[in-house]
CSV table of C-alpha atoms in Angstrom, one decimal:
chain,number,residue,atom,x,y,z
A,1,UNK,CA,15.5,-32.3,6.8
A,2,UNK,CA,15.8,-30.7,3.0
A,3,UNK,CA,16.8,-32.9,0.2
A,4,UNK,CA,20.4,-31.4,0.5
A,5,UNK,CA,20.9,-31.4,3.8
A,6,UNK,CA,19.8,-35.3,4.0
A,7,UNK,CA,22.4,-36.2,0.8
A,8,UNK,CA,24.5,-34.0,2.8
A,9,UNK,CA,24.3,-36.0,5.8
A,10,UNK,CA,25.4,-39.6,3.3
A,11,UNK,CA,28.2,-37.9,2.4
A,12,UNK,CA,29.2,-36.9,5.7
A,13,UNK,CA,28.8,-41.0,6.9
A,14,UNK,CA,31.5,-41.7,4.0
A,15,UNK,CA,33.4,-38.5,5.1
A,16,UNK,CA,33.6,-40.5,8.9
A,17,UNK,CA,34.2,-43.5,7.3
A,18,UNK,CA,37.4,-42.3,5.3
A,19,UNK,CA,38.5,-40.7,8.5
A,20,UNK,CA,38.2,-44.1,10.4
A,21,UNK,CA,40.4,-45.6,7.5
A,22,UNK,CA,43.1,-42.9,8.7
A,23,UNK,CA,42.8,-40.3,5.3
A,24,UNK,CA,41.2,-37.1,5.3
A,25,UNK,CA,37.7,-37.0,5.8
A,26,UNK,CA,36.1,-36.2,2.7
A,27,UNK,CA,33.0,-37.8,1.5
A,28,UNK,CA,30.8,-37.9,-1.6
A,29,UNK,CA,27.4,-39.1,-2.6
A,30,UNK,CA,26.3,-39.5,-5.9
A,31,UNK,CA,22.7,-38.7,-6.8
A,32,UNK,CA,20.0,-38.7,-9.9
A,33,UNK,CA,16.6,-38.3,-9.9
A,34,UNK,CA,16.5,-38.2,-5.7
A,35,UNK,CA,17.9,-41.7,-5.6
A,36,UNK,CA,21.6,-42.1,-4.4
A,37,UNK,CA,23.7,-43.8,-7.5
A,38,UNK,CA,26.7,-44.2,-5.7
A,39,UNK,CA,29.2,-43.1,-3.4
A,40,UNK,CA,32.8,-42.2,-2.0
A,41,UNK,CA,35.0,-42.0,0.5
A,42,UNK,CA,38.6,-40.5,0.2
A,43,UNK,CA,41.7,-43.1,-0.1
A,44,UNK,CA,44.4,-41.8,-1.8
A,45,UNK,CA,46.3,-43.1,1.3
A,46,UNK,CA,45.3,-47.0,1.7
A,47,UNK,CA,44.6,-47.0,-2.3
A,48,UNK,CA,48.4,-45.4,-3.3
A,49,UNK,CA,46.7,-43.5,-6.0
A,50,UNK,CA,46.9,-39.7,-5.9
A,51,UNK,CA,43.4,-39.4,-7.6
A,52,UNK,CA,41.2,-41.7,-5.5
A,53,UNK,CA,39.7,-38.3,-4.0
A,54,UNK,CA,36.1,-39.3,-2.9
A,55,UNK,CA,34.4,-37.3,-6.0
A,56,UNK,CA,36.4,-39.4,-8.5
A,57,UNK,CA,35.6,-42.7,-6.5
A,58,UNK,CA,31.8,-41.8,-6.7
A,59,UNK,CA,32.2,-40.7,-10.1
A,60,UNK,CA,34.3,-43.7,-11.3
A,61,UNK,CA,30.8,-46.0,-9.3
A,62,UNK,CA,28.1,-44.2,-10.6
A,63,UNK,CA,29.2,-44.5,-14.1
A,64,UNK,CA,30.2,-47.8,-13.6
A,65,UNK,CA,26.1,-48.4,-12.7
A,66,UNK,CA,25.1,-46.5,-15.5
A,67,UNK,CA,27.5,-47.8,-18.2
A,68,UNK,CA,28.5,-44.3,-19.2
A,69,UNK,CA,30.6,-42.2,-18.2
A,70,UNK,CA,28.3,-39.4,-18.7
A,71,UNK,CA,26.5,-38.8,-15.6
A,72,UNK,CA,24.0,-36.5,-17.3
A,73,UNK,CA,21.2,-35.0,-14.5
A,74,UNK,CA,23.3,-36.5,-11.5
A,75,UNK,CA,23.9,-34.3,-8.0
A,76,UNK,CA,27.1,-34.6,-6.7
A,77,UNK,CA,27.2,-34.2,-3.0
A,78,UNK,CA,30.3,-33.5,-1.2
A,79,UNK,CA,31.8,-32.6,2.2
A,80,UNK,CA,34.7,-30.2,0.7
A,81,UNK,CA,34.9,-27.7,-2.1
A,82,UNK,CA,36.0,-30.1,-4.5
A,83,UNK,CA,39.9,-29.3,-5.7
A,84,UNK,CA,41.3,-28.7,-9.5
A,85,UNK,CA,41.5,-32.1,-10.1
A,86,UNK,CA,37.7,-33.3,-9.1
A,87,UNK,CA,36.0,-30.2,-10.7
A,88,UNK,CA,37.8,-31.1,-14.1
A,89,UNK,CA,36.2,-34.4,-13.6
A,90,UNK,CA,33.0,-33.2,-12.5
A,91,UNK,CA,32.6,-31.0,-15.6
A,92,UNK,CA,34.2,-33.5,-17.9
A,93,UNK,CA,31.2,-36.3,-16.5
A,94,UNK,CA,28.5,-33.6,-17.5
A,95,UNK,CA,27.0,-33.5,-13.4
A,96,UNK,CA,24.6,-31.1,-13.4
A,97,UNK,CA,25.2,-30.0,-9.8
A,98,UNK,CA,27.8,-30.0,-7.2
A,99,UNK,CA,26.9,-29.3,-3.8
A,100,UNK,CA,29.5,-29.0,-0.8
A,101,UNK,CA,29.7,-28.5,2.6
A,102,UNK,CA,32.9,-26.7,3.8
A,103,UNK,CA,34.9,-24.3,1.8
A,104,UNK,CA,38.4,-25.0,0.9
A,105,UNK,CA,41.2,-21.9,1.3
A,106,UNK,CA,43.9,-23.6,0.0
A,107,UNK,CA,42.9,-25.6,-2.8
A,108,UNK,CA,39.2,-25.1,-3.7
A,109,UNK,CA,38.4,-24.7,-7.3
A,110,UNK,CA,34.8,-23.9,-6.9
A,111,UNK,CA,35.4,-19.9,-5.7
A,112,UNK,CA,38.2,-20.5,-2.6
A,113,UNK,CA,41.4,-20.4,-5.3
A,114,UNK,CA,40.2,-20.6,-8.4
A,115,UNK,CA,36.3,-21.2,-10.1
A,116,UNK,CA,37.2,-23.7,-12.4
A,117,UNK,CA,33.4,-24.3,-13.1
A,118,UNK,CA,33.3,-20.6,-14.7
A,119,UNK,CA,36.1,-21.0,-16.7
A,120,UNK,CA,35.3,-19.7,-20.6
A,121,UNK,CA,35.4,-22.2,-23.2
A,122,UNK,CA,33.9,-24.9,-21.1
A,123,UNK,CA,31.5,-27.3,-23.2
A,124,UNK,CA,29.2,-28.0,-20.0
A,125,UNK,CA,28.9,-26.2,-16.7
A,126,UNK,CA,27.6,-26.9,-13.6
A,127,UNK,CA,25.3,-25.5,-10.8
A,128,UNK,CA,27.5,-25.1,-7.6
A,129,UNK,CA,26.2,-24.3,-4.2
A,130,UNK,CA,28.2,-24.5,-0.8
A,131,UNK,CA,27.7,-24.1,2.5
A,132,UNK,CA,25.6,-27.1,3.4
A,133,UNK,CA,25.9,-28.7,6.7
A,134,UNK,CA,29.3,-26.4,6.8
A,135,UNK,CA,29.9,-26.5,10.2
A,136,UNK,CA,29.4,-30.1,10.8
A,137,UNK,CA,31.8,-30.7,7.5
A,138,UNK,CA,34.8,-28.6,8.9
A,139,UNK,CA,34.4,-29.3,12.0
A,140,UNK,CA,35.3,-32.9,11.0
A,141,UNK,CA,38.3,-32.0,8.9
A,142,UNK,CA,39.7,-30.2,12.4
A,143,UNK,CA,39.0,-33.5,14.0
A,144,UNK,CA,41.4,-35.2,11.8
A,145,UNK,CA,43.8,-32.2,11.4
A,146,UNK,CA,44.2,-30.8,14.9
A,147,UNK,CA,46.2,-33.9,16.9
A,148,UNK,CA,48.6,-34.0,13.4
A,149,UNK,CA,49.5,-30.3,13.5
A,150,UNK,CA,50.5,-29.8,17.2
């Protein structure tokens, strides 16, 4: 199993593990220097905060174990194109790579709806690559999406 398919698979535990907690199943892992820094599970939901997406939560723990909020020559490894919100967080934490598994139509900001990451003016970008583990990653959000739209 490659390097991004294994941090893949984390983030695909914390996707389950959001999903179990009853909000959408969206995971993230946190990685520098092939050694996992931290991670995240969405909870907007349980945590009544519109922002606790799970990149910000393993943003907000990795910098926490670094003492910066500069994650300088981090991977962020995540189950869905990460929104608006995340890649402006993303980009303003100085990762160095994003990569996610399913794309997102509706509110993807890393080529779905918008590329925020190629916005001009931007003081840092960031290396994005999708597609990894797709089909396991979407298939999970239809788990947890299916039963609530019929």
């Amino acid at each position: 199993m490659g390097t991004d398919t294994a941090f893949m698979a984390m983030a695909l535990a914390q996707a389950r593990r959001a999903h179990e907690a009853g909000e959408v199943p969206v995971g993230a892992v946190l990685v520098r220097a092939g050694e996992v820094l931290a991670t995240g599970a969405n909870r907007p939901i349980s945590g009544c905060d519109p922002t606790a997406h799970a990149e910000i939560e393993a943003l907000r723990a990795g910098a926490t174990a670094l003492g910066s909020y500069r994650l300088n020559d981090t991977v962020l490894y995540v189950t869905l194109e990460p929104c608006l919100m995340c890649a402006a967080a993303i980009v303003h934490a100085r990762v160095r790579r994003v990569v996610f598994g399913a794309w997102d139509a509706r509110a993807g900001a890393a080529g779905s709806m918008i590329d925020a990451f190629a916005l001009p003016g931007l003081n840092h970008r960031v290396d994005v690559f999708g597609g990894v583990m797709q089909a396991e990653c979407a298939a999970l959000l239809t788990e947890f999406f299916e039963p609530r739209r019929r």
